């Protein structure tokens, strides 16, 4: 069993930066791939970035590639999303997810992903 809790959201001006954190409980955190997703009002949830259990492999969606960086610290059971050059269209609720199958996170197989956080709001003002 893994529980994930996001933090670090808030209000930021366009061009600014935020770092989201996702703290996970459970002894097997290091065996899980982790992903960041977001959902804006009226839009479908989209995958942003995924990292495998060791941190050796990452995936980014085109919408955030070059601006966002995913990383993890298995000693702290935490995964991060560094967000730079934020745009108003980045405004959304950001979710962290965990699954032992890296491919499921990349493929955004939402119904099959094991664990989700409650989300944290990110608002980017113009």
PDB file of C-alpha atoms in Angstrom:
ATOM      1  CA  UNK A   1       0.000   0.000   0.000  1.00  0.00           C
ATOM      2  CA  UNK A   2       1.319   3.449  -0.950  1.00  0.00           C
ATOM      3  CA  UNK A   3      -0.174   6.797  -0.063  1.00  0.00           C
ATOM      4  CA  UNK A   4       0.932   9.940  -1.867  1.00  0.00           C
ATOM      5  CA  UNK A   5       0.448  13.543  -0.790  1.00  0.00           C
ATOM      6  CA  UNK A   6       1.250  16.527  -3.004  1.00  0.00           C
ATOM      7  CA  UNK A   7       2.385  19.925  -1.792  1.00  0.00           C
ATOM      8  CA  UNK A   8       3.948  23.085  -3.137  1.00  0.00           C
ATOM      9  CA  UNK A   9       1.160  24.453  -5.267  1.00  0.00           C
ATOM     10  CA  UNK A  10       0.160  28.086  -5.206  1.00  0.00           C
ATOM     11  CA  UNK A  11      -0.165  31.298  -7.149  1.00  0.00           C
ATOM     12  CA  UNK A  12       2.714  32.453  -9.325  1.00  0.00           C
ATOM     13  CA  UNK A  13       3.155  35.010 -12.053  1.00  0.00           C
ATOM     14  CA  UNK A  14       3.800  33.991 -15.628  1.00  0.00           C
ATOM     15  CA  UNK A  15       7.470  33.280 -16.169  1.00  0.00           C
ATOM     16  CA  UNK A  16       7.928  32.222 -12.576  1.00  0.00           C
ATOM     17  CA  UNK A  17       8.804  28.891 -11.016  1.00  0.00           C
ATOM     18  CA  UNK A  18       7.347  26.440  -8.525  1.00  0.00           C
ATOM     19  CA  UNK A  19       8.508  23.131  -7.170  1.00  0.00           C
ATOM     20  CA  UNK A  20       5.922  20.523  -6.339  1.00  0.00           C
ATOM     21  CA  UNK A  21       6.645  17.701  -3.943  1.00  0.00           C
ATOM     22  CA  UNK A  22       4.963  14.347  -3.588  1.00  0.00           C
ATOM     23  CA  UNK A  23       5.606  12.520  -0.343  1.00  0.00           C
ATOM     24  CA  UNK A  24       4.875   8.827  -0.367  1.00  0.00           C
ATOM     25  CA  UNK A  25       4.347   6.458   2.500  1.00  0.00           C
ATOM     26  CA  UNK A  26       5.085   2.756   2.380  1.00  0.00           C
ATOM     27  CA  UNK A  27       8.224   0.682   2.514  1.00  0.00           C
ATOM     28  CA  UNK A  28       8.145  -0.177  -1.181  1.00  0.00           C
ATOM     29  CA  UNK A  29       8.286   3.373  -2.560  1.00  0.00           C
ATOM     30  CA  UNK A  30      11.562   2.743  -4.352  1.00  0.00           C
ATOM     31  CA  UNK A  31       9.938  -0.015  -6.418  1.00  0.00           C
ATOM     32  CA  UNK A  32       7.321   2.337  -7.846  1.00  0.00           C
ATOM     33  CA  UNK A  33       7.437   4.521 -10.908  1.00  0.00           C
ATOM     34  CA  UNK A  34       6.000   7.955 -10.194  1.00  0.00           C
ATOM     35  CA  UNK A  35       4.199  10.407 -12.395  1.00  0.00           C
ATOM     36  CA  UNK A  36       2.864  13.927 -12.397  1.00  0.00           C
ATOM     37  CA  UNK A  37      -0.438  14.754 -14.066  1.00  0.00           C
ATOM     38  CA  UNK A  38      -2.675  17.788 -14.240  1.00  0.00           C
ATOM     39  CA  UNK A  39      -6.270  18.594 -14.937  1.00  0.00           C
ATOM     40  CA  UNK A  40      -7.565  22.011 -15.869  1.00  0.00           C
ATOM     41  CA  UNK A  41     -11.257  22.924 -15.619  1.00  0.00           C
ATOM     42  CA  UNK A  42     -13.212  21.434 -18.488  1.00  0.00           C
ATOM     43  CA  UNK A  43     -10.227  19.463 -19.734  1.00  0.00           C
ATOM     44  CA  UNK A  44      -9.102  15.878 -19.481  1.00  0.00           C
ATOM     45  CA  UNK A  45      -6.351  14.842 -17.114  1.00  0.00           C
ATOM     46  CA  UNK A  46      -3.008  14.769 -18.888  1.00  0.00           C
ATOM     47  CA  UNK A  47       0.316  13.177 -18.069  1.00  0.00           C
ATOM     48  CA  UNK A  48       3.196  15.612 -17.667  1.00  0.00           C
ATOM     49  CA  UNK A  49       6.223  13.659 -16.510  1.00  0.00           C
ATOM     50  CA  UNK A  50       7.075  10.156 -15.358  1.00  0.00           C
ATOM     51  CA  UNK A  51      10.151   8.746 -13.636  1.00  0.00           C
ATOM     52  CA  UNK A  52      11.065   5.111 -13.169  1.00  0.00           C
ATOM     53  CA  UNK A  53      11.889   3.516  -9.829  1.00  0.00           C
ATOM     54  CA  UNK A  54      15.605   4.356  -9.941  1.00  0.00           C
ATOM     55  CA  UNK A  55      15.403   7.736 -11.637  1.00  0.00           C
ATOM     56  CA  UNK A  56      17.346   6.473 -14.633  1.00  0.00           C
ATOM     57  CA  UNK A  57      14.470   6.895 -17.057  1.00  0.00           C
ATOM     58  CA  UNK A  58      12.116   9.825 -17.498  1.00  0.00           C
ATOM     59  CA  UNK A  59       9.329  10.817 -19.833  1.00  0.00           C
ATOM     60  CA  UNK A  60       7.952  14.296 -20.563  1.00  0.00           C
ATOM     61  CA  UNK A  61       4.947  15.406 -22.505  1.00  0.00           C
ATOM     62  CA  UNK A  62       5.555  17.895 -25.288  1.00  0.00           C
ATOM     63  CA  UNK A  63       3.643  20.551 -23.372  1.00  0.00           C
ATOM     64  CA  UNK A  64       6.224  20.670 -20.573  1.00  0.00           C
ATOM     65  CA  UNK A  65       9.423  19.327 -22.126  1.00  0.00           C
ATOM     66  CA  UNK A  66      12.271  21.736 -21.512  1.00  0.00           C
ATOM     67  CA  UNK A  67      10.374  23.627 -18.790  1.00  0.00           C
ATOM     68  CA  UNK A  68       9.558  20.973 -16.174  1.00  0.00           C
ATOM     69  CA  UNK A  69      11.901  18.489 -14.527  1.00  0.00           C
ATOM     70  CA  UNK A  70      10.890  15.409 -12.577  1.00  0.00           C
ATOM     71  CA  UNK A  71      13.215  13.909  -9.991  1.00  0.00           C
ATOM     72  CA  UNK A  72      13.033  11.621  -6.996  1.00  0.00           C
ATOM     73  CA  UNK A  73      14.802  10.986  -3.725  1.00  0.00           C
ATOM     74  CA  UNK A  74      14.151   7.424  -2.643  1.00  0.00           C
ATOM     75  CA  UNK A  75      15.805   8.026   0.711  1.00  0.00           C
ATOM     76  CA  UNK A  76      13.129  10.638   1.433  1.00  0.00           C
ATOM     77  CA  UNK A  77      10.269   8.797  -0.336  1.00  0.00           C
ATOM     78  CA  UNK A  78       9.656  11.940  -2.338  1.00  0.00           C
ATOM     79  CA  UNK A  79       9.283  12.868  -5.980  1.00  0.00           C
ATOM     80  CA  UNK A  80       9.547  16.419  -7.240  1.00  0.00           C
ATOM     81  CA  UNK A  81       8.369  18.455 -10.176  1.00  0.00           C
ATOM     82  CA  UNK A  82      10.399  21.581 -10.832  1.00  0.00           C
ATOM     83  CA  UNK A  83       8.350  23.905 -13.000  1.00  0.00           C
ATOM     84  CA  UNK A  84      10.019  26.828 -14.720  1.00  0.00           C
ATOM     85  CA  UNK A  85       8.827  29.407 -17.235  1.00  0.00           C
ATOM     86  CA  UNK A  86       5.273  28.917 -16.113  1.00  0.00           C
ATOM     87  CA  UNK A  87       2.455  30.039 -18.373  1.00  0.00           C
ATOM     88  CA  UNK A  88      -1.185  30.864 -17.621  1.00  0.00           C
ATOM     89  CA  UNK A  89      -2.160  27.697 -19.482  1.00  0.00           C
ATOM     90  CA  UNK A  90      -0.286  25.684 -16.855  1.00  0.00           C
ATOM     91  CA  UNK A  91      -3.046  26.567 -14.402  1.00  0.00           C
ATOM     92  CA  UNK A  92      -4.566  23.308 -13.179  1.00  0.00           C
ATOM     93  CA  UNK A  93      -4.807  20.870 -10.328  1.00  0.00           C
ATOM     94  CA  UNK A  94      -1.603  18.829 -10.279  1.00  0.00           C
ATOM     95  CA  UNK A  95      -1.669  15.197  -9.218  1.00  0.00           C
ATOM     96  CA  UNK A  96       0.992  12.723  -8.258  1.00  0.00           C
ATOM     97  CA  UNK A  97       0.532   9.033  -9.025  1.00  0.00           C
ATOM     98  CA  UNK A  98       2.385   5.834  -8.276  1.00  0.00           C
ATOM     99  CA  UNK A  99       2.439   2.503 -10.062  1.00  0.00           C
ATOM    100  CA  UNK A 100       4.945  -0.296 -10.386  1.00  0.00           C
ATOM    101  CA  UNK A 101       4.372  -0.237 -14.138  1.00  0.00           C
ATOM    102  CA  UNK A 102       6.195   2.721 -15.708  1.00  0.00           C
ATOM    103  CA  UNK A 103       4.411   2.158 -18.991  1.00  0.00           C
ATOM    104  CA  UNK A 104       0.965   2.574 -17.448  1.00  0.00           C
ATOM    105  CA  UNK A 105       1.903   6.024 -16.198  1.00  0.00           C
ATOM    106  CA  UNK A 106       3.345   7.066 -19.549  1.00  0.00           C
ATOM    107  CA  UNK A 107       0.296   5.726 -21.364  1.00  0.00           C
ATOM    108  CA  UNK A 108      -1.994   7.542 -18.922  1.00  0.00           C
ATOM    109  CA  UNK A 109      -3.981   4.387 -18.204  1.00  0.00           C
ATOM    110  CA  UNK A 110      -5.836   6.203 -15.458  1.00  0.00           C
ATOM    111  CA  UNK A 111      -8.192   3.405 -14.519  1.00  0.00           C
ATOM    112  CA  UNK A 112      -5.291   1.033 -13.946  1.00  0.00           C
ATOM    113  CA  UNK A 113      -2.865   3.290 -12.069  1.00  0.00           C
ATOM    114  CA  UNK A 114      -2.595   2.106  -8.500  1.00  0.00           C
ATOM    115  CA  UNK A 115      -2.301   5.215  -6.358  1.00  0.00           C
ATOM    116  CA  UNK A 116      -3.221   8.890  -6.685  1.00  0.00           C
ATOM    117  CA  UNK A 117      -2.784  11.913  -4.489  1.00  0.00           C
ATOM    118  CA  UNK A 118      -5.504  14.412  -3.730  1.00  0.00           C
ATOM    119  CA  UNK A 119      -3.995  17.104  -5.942  1.00  0.00           C
ATOM    120  CA  UNK A 120      -2.561  20.579  -5.417  1.00  0.00           C
ATOM    121  CA  UNK A 121      -3.716  23.722  -7.195  1.00  0.00           C
ATOM    122  CA  UNK A 122      -1.300  25.686  -9.358  1.00  0.00           C
ATOM    123  CA  UNK A 123      -2.466  29.046 -10.643  1.00  0.00           C
ATOM    124  CA  UNK A 124      -0.360  31.102 -13.037  1.00  0.00           C
ATOM    125  CA  UNK A 125      -1.403  34.718 -13.462  1.00  0.00           C
ATOM    126  CA  UNK A 126      -0.699  36.704 -16.606  1.00  0.00           C
TER     127      UNK A 126
END
